[in-house]
PDB file of C-alpha atoms in Angstrom:
ATOM      1  CA  UNK A   1       9.814  20.941 -18.426  1.00 59.00           C
ATOM      2  CA  UNK A   2      13.247  21.546 -19.824  1.00 76.00           C
ATOM      3  CA  UNK A   3      15.828  23.019 -17.468  1.00 83.00           C
ATOM      4  CA  UNK A   4      18.346  25.698 -18.378  1.00 87.00           C
ATOM      5  CA  UNK A   5      22.004  24.934 -19.071  1.00 89.00           C
ATOM      6  CA  UNK A   6      22.866  26.777 -15.850  1.00 89.00           C
ATOM      7  CA  UNK A   7      20.631  24.502 -13.759  1.00 90.00           C
ATOM      8  CA  UNK A   8      21.917  21.413 -15.590  1.00 88.00           C
ATOM      9  CA  UNK A   9      25.539  22.472 -15.039  1.00 89.00           C
ATOM     10  CA  UNK A  10      24.906  23.105 -11.338  1.00 90.00           C
ATOM     11  CA  UNK A  11      23.309  19.649 -10.985  1.00 89.00           C
ATOM     12  CA  UNK A  12      26.327  18.001 -12.624  1.00 86.00           C
ATOM     13  CA  UNK A  13      28.653  19.921 -10.303  1.00 88.00           C
ATOM     14  CA  UNK A  14      26.699  18.658  -7.289  1.00 87.00           C
ATOM     15  CA  UNK A  15      26.730  14.978  -8.291  1.00 87.00           C
ATOM     16  CA  UNK A  16      30.268  14.846  -9.666  1.00 86.00           C
ATOM     17  CA  UNK A  17      32.079  17.743  -7.998  1.00 84.00           C
ATOM     18  CA  UNK A  18      31.128  17.053  -4.372  1.00 80.00           C
ATOM     19  CA  UNK A  19      32.327  13.418  -4.359  1.00 81.00           C
ATOM     20  CA  UNK A  20      35.614  14.472  -5.973  1.00 79.00           C
ATOM     21  CA  UNK A  21      36.080  17.154  -3.305  1.00 76.00           C
ATOM     22  CA  UNK A  22      35.257  14.640  -0.567  1.00 74.00           C
ATOM     23  CA  UNK A  23      37.861  12.167  -1.827  1.00 73.00           C
ATOM     24  CA  UNK A  24      40.494  14.835  -2.436  1.00 72.00           C
ATOM     25  CA  UNK A  25      39.824  16.434   0.950  1.00 69.00           C
ATOM     26  CA  UNK A  26      40.232  13.210   2.897  1.00 72.00           C
ATOM     27  CA  UNK A  27      42.732  13.171   5.723  1.00 73.00           C
ATOM     28  CA  UNK A  28      45.437  10.574   6.255  1.00 78.00           C
ATOM     29  CA  UNK A  29      45.075   8.454   9.388  1.00 79.00           C
ATOM     30  CA  UNK A  30      48.121  10.164  10.905  1.00 82.00           C
ATOM     31  CA  UNK A  31      46.089  13.361  11.298  1.00 81.00           C
ATOM     32  CA  UNK A  32      43.370  11.752  13.439  1.00 82.00           C
ATOM     33  CA  UNK A  33      44.647  13.445  16.606  1.00 84.00           C
ATOM     34  CA  UNK A  34      44.432  16.873  14.948  1.00 83.00           C
ATOM     35  CA  UNK A  35      40.825  16.146  13.944  1.00 81.00           C
ATOM     36  CA  UNK A  36      39.997  15.021  17.489  1.00 83.00           C
ATOM     37  CA  UNK A  37      41.176  18.384  18.857  1.00 87.00           C
ATOM     38  CA  UNK A  38      38.810  20.279  16.545  1.00 89.00           C
ATOM     39  CA  UNK A  39      35.703  18.053  16.402  1.00 90.00           C
ATOM     40  CA  UNK A  40      33.171  20.855  16.945  1.00 92.00           C
ATOM     41  CA  UNK A  41      34.880  23.009  14.313  1.00 92.00           C
ATOM     42  CA  UNK A  42      34.736  20.095  11.852  1.00 89.00           C
ATOM     43  CA  UNK A  43      31.014  19.636  12.577  1.00 92.00           C
ATOM     44  CA  UNK A  44      30.370  23.362  12.073  1.00 93.00           C
ATOM     45  CA  UNK A  45      32.391  23.399   8.853  1.00 90.00           C
ATOM     46  CA  UNK A  46      30.456  20.443   7.412  1.00 88.00           C
ATOM     47  CA  UNK A  47      27.093  21.956   8.353  1.00 92.00           C
ATOM     48  CA  UNK A  48      27.998  25.391   7.011  1.00 92.00           C
ATOM     49  CA  UNK A  49      29.324  23.947   3.740  1.00 89.00           C
ATOM     50  CA  UNK A  50      26.109  22.018   3.093  1.00 89.00           C
ATOM     51  CA  UNK A  51      23.983  24.981   4.109  1.00 91.00           C
ATOM     52  CA  UNK A  52      25.847  27.248   1.679  1.00 91.00           C
ATOM     53  CA  UNK A  53      25.625  24.699  -1.158  1.00 90.00           C
ATOM     54  CA  UNK A  54      21.892  24.257  -0.535  1.00 89.00           C
ATOM     55  CA  UNK A  55      21.304  28.022  -0.531  1.00 91.00           C
ATOM     56  CA  UNK A  56      23.282  28.342  -3.781  1.00 91.00           C
ATOM     57  CA  UNK A  57      21.208  25.551  -5.388  1.00 90.00           C
ATOM     58  CA  UNK A  58      18.012  27.151  -4.099  1.00 89.00           C
ATOM     59  CA  UNK A  59      19.202  30.509  -5.513  1.00 91.00           C
ATOM     60  CA  UNK A  60      19.947  28.961  -8.905  1.00 92.00           C
ATOM     61  CA  UNK A  61      16.487  27.383  -8.930  1.00 90.00           C
ATOM     62  CA  UNK A  62      14.867  30.731  -8.078  1.00 90.00           C
ATOM     63  CA  UNK A  63      17.015  32.591 -10.644  1.00 92.00           C
ATOM     64  CA  UNK A  64      16.072  30.071 -13.335  1.00 89.00           C
ATOM     65  CA  UNK A  65      12.352  30.225 -12.374  1.00 89.00           C
ATOM     66  CA  UNK A  66      12.161  26.546 -11.412  1.00 88.00           C
ATOM     67  CA  UNK A  67       8.967  25.815  -9.501  1.00 87.00           C
ATOM     68  CA  UNK A  68       9.900  24.866  -5.884  1.00 86.00           C
ATOM     69  CA  UNK A  69       7.313  22.050  -5.960  1.00 84.00           C
ATOM     70  CA  UNK A  70       9.255  20.537  -8.879  1.00 83.00           C
ATOM     71  CA  UNK A  71      12.305  20.289  -6.609  1.00 83.00           C
ATOM     72  CA  UNK A  72      10.525  18.533  -3.765  1.00 77.00           C
ATOM     73  CA  UNK A  73       9.289  21.502  -1.723  1.00 78.00           C
ATOM     74  CA  UNK A  74       5.728  20.184  -1.680  1.00 80.00           C
ATOM     75  CA  UNK A  75       4.286  17.109   0.010  1.00 80.00           C
ATOM     76  CA  UNK A  76       0.775  16.166  -1.089  1.00 85.00           C
ATOM     77  CA  UNK A  77       0.266  13.398   1.480  1.00 87.00           C
ATOM     78  CA  UNK A  78       2.382  14.018   4.617  1.00 87.00           C
ATOM     79  CA  UNK A  79       1.320  10.801   6.391  1.00 92.00           C
ATOM     80  CA  UNK A  80       2.491   8.349   3.715  1.00 92.00           C
ATOM     81  CA  UNK A  81       5.563  10.511   3.025  1.00 85.00           C
ATOM     82  CA  UNK A  82       6.530  10.323   6.694  1.00 88.00           C
ATOM     83  CA  UNK A  83       6.019   6.546   6.761  1.00 93.00           C
ATOM     84  CA  UNK A  84       8.202   6.143   3.642  1.00 89.00           C
ATOM     85  CA  UNK A  85      10.901   8.421   5.088  1.00 84.00           C
ATOM     86  CA  UNK A  86      10.883   6.556   8.396  1.00 91.00           C
ATOM     87  CA  UNK A  87      11.004   3.193   6.610  1.00 93.00           C
ATOM     88  CA  UNK A  88      13.911   4.277   4.422  1.00 88.00           C
ATOM     89  CA  UNK A  89      15.793   5.688   7.418  1.00 86.00           C
ATOM     90  CA  UNK A  90      15.296   2.487   9.430  1.00 93.00           C
ATOM     91  CA  UNK A  91      16.262   0.374   6.416  1.00 94.00           C
ATOM     92  CA  UNK A  92      19.424   2.444   5.963  1.00 89.00           C
ATOM     93  CA  UNK A  93      20.310   2.021   9.628  1.00 90.00           C
ATOM     94  CA  UNK A  94      19.735  -1.746   9.356  1.00 96.00           C
ATOM     95  CA  UNK A  95      22.004  -1.973   6.304  1.00 94.00           C
ATOM     96  CA  UNK A  96      24.685   0.139   8.047  1.00 91.00           C
ATOM     97  CA  UNK A  97      24.483  -2.092  11.138  1.00 93.00           C
ATOM     98  CA  UNK A  98      24.712  -5.254   8.988  1.00 95.00           C
ATOM     99  CA  UNK A  99      27.737  -3.958   7.061  1.00 93.00           C
ATOM    100  CA  UNK A 100      29.399  -2.879  10.307  1.00 89.00           C
ATOM    101  CA  UNK A 101      28.712  -6.254  11.964  1.00 93.00           C
ATOM    102  CA  UNK A 102      29.969  -8.240   8.983  1.00 95.00           C
ATOM    103  CA  UNK A 103      32.984  -5.940   8.682  1.00 92.00           C
ATOM    104  CA  UNK A 104      33.991  -6.429  12.308  1.00 90.00           C
ATOM    105  CA  UNK A 105      33.630 -10.211  11.965  1.00 93.00           C
ATOM    106  CA  UNK A 106      35.920 -10.329   8.940  1.00 95.00           C
ATOM    107  CA  UNK A 107      38.498  -8.044  10.491  1.00 92.00           C
ATOM    108  CA  UNK A 108      37.736  -4.624   9.031  1.00 90.00           C
ATOM    109  CA  UNK A 109      38.758  -1.805  11.329  1.00 86.00           C
ATOM    110  CA  UNK A 110      37.257   1.642  11.608  1.00 83.00           C
ATOM    111  CA  UNK A 111      39.403   4.456  10.254  1.00 83.00           C
ATOM    112  CA  UNK A 112      41.243   6.410  12.972  1.00 87.00           C
ATOM    113  CA  UNK A 113      39.852   9.637  11.464  1.00 84.00           C
ATOM    114  CA  UNK A 114      36.264   8.298  11.714  1.00 84.00           C
ATOM    115  CA  UNK A 115      36.837   7.316  15.325  1.00 86.00           C
ATOM    116  CA  UNK A 116      38.367  10.740  16.055  1.00 88.00           C
ATOM    117  CA  UNK A 117      35.224  12.434  14.691  1.00 89.00           C
ATOM    118  CA  UNK A 118      32.844  10.674  17.098  1.00 90.00           C
ATOM    119  CA  UNK A 119      31.469  13.085  19.728  1.00 92.00           C
ATOM    120  CA  UNK A 120      32.745  12.631  23.285  1.00 92.00           C
ATOM    121  CA  UNK A 121      30.680  14.924  25.539  1.00 93.00           C
ATOM    122  CA  UNK A 122      27.333  16.728  25.691  1.00 93.00           C
ATOM    123  CA  UNK A 123      28.443  19.821  23.757  1.00 93.00           C
ATOM    124  CA  UNK A 124      29.967  17.697  21.017  1.00 93.00           C
ATOM    125  CA  UNK A 125      26.878  15.481  20.838  1.00 94.00           C
ATOM    126  CA  UNK A 126      24.632  18.548  20.442  1.00 94.00           C
ATOM    127  CA  UNK A 127      26.952  19.991  17.787  1.00 93.00           C
ATOM    128  CA  UNK A 128      27.075  16.635  16.008  1.00 93.00           C
ATOM    129  CA  UNK A 129      23.274  16.309  16.027  1.00 92.00           C
ATOM    130  CA  UNK A 130      22.894  19.845  14.662  1.00 93.00           C
ATOM    131  CA  UNK A 131      25.356  19.043  11.872  1.00 93.00           C
ATOM    132  CA  UNK A 132      23.546  15.784  11.091  1.00 91.00           C
ATOM    133  CA  UNK A 133      20.195  17.592  10.911  1.00 90.00           C
ATOM    134  CA  UNK A 134      21.532  20.262   8.562  1.00 92.00           C
ATOM    135  CA  UNK A 135      23.393  17.660   6.511  1.00 89.00           C
ATOM    136  CA  UNK A 136      20.352  15.423   6.104  1.00 86.00           C
ATOM    137  CA  UNK A 137      18.103  18.224   4.880  1.00 87.00           C
ATOM    138  CA  UNK A 138      20.859  19.815   2.765  1.00 88.00           C
ATOM    139  CA  UNK A 139      21.891  16.562   1.108  1.00 88.00           C
ATOM    140  CA  UNK A 140      18.314  15.531   0.427  1.00 86.00           C
ATOM    141  CA  UNK A 141      17.628  18.857  -1.245  1.00 88.00           C
ATOM    142  CA  UNK A 142      20.922  18.951  -3.166  1.00 89.00           C
ATOM    143  CA  UNK A 143      20.856  15.366  -4.421  1.00 88.00           C
ATOM    144  CA  UNK A 144      17.230  14.245  -4.502  1.00 85.00           C
ATOM    145  CA  UNK A 145      15.491  17.572  -4.851  1.00 86.00           C
ATOM    146  CA  UNK A 146      17.765  19.640  -7.051  1.00 90.00           C
ATOM    147  CA  UNK A 147      20.185  17.330  -8.876  1.00 91.00           C
ATOM    148  CA  UNK A 148      17.833  14.363  -9.374  1.00 90.00           C
ATOM    149  CA  UNK A 149      14.956  16.449 -10.719  1.00 88.00           C
ATOM    150  CA  UNK A 150      17.180  18.339 -13.123  1.00 90.00           C
ATOM    151  CA  UNK A 151      19.100  15.269 -14.336  1.00 91.00           C
ATOM    152  CA  UNK A 152      15.941  13.146 -14.694  1.00 89.00           C
ATOM    153  CA  UNK A 153      14.697  15.488 -17.415  1.00 86.00           C
ATOM    154  CA  UNK A 154      17.441  14.807 -20.000  1.00 89.00           C
ATOM    155  CA  UNK A 155      18.627  11.378 -18.744  1.00 91.00           C
ATOM    156  CA  UNK A 156      15.468   9.659 -17.511  1.00 91.00           C
ATOM    157  CA  UNK A 157      14.450   8.646 -14.002  1.00 90.00           C
ATOM    158  CA  UNK A 158      16.604   5.524 -13.470  1.00 93.00           C
ATOM    159  CA  UNK A 159      19.888   6.990 -14.745  1.00 92.00           C
ATOM    160  CA  UNK A 160      19.260  10.042 -12.539  1.00 90.00           C
ATOM    161  CA  UNK A 161      18.570   7.786  -9.545  1.00 88.00           C
ATOM    162  CA  UNK A 162      21.801   5.858 -10.127  1.00 90.00           C
ATOM    163  CA  UNK A 163      23.872   8.995 -10.597  1.00 89.00           C
ATOM    164  CA  UNK A 164      22.504  10.844  -7.568  1.00 87.00           C
TER     165      UNK A 164
END
């Protein structure tokens, strides 16, 4: 199936535009205390941004008559899919732990902004977990569902995997 130029353009905006915005929107370490004062607002902003982007991508897919199953909204075998998802999540956590452990041994320090974003109490933990849940579903849909599927058509599977 060939995708429309609109869908292709939206996919390119997701995979190239979002990282550029993330880098350009980064805060200097000196502003860590300001971030710490507004942690829950930062969590809400991140969740809302990803929710809006996902709804826009879903709207573009509907507008362009792209079958939802083509964008990952169908699971034929839930059991194996769950096992794969769990395995990938645990593998990702293991890699993150290994990088963190190696980093601390060689003297890398966590960014003050990252430390300021860590939740401190029950309300912040609940807000953080809600943001993480929305972010995980939103990012999976945006990058692996929407962008990957659309970019795999003209570029091939492996280039689309590397890009997304």
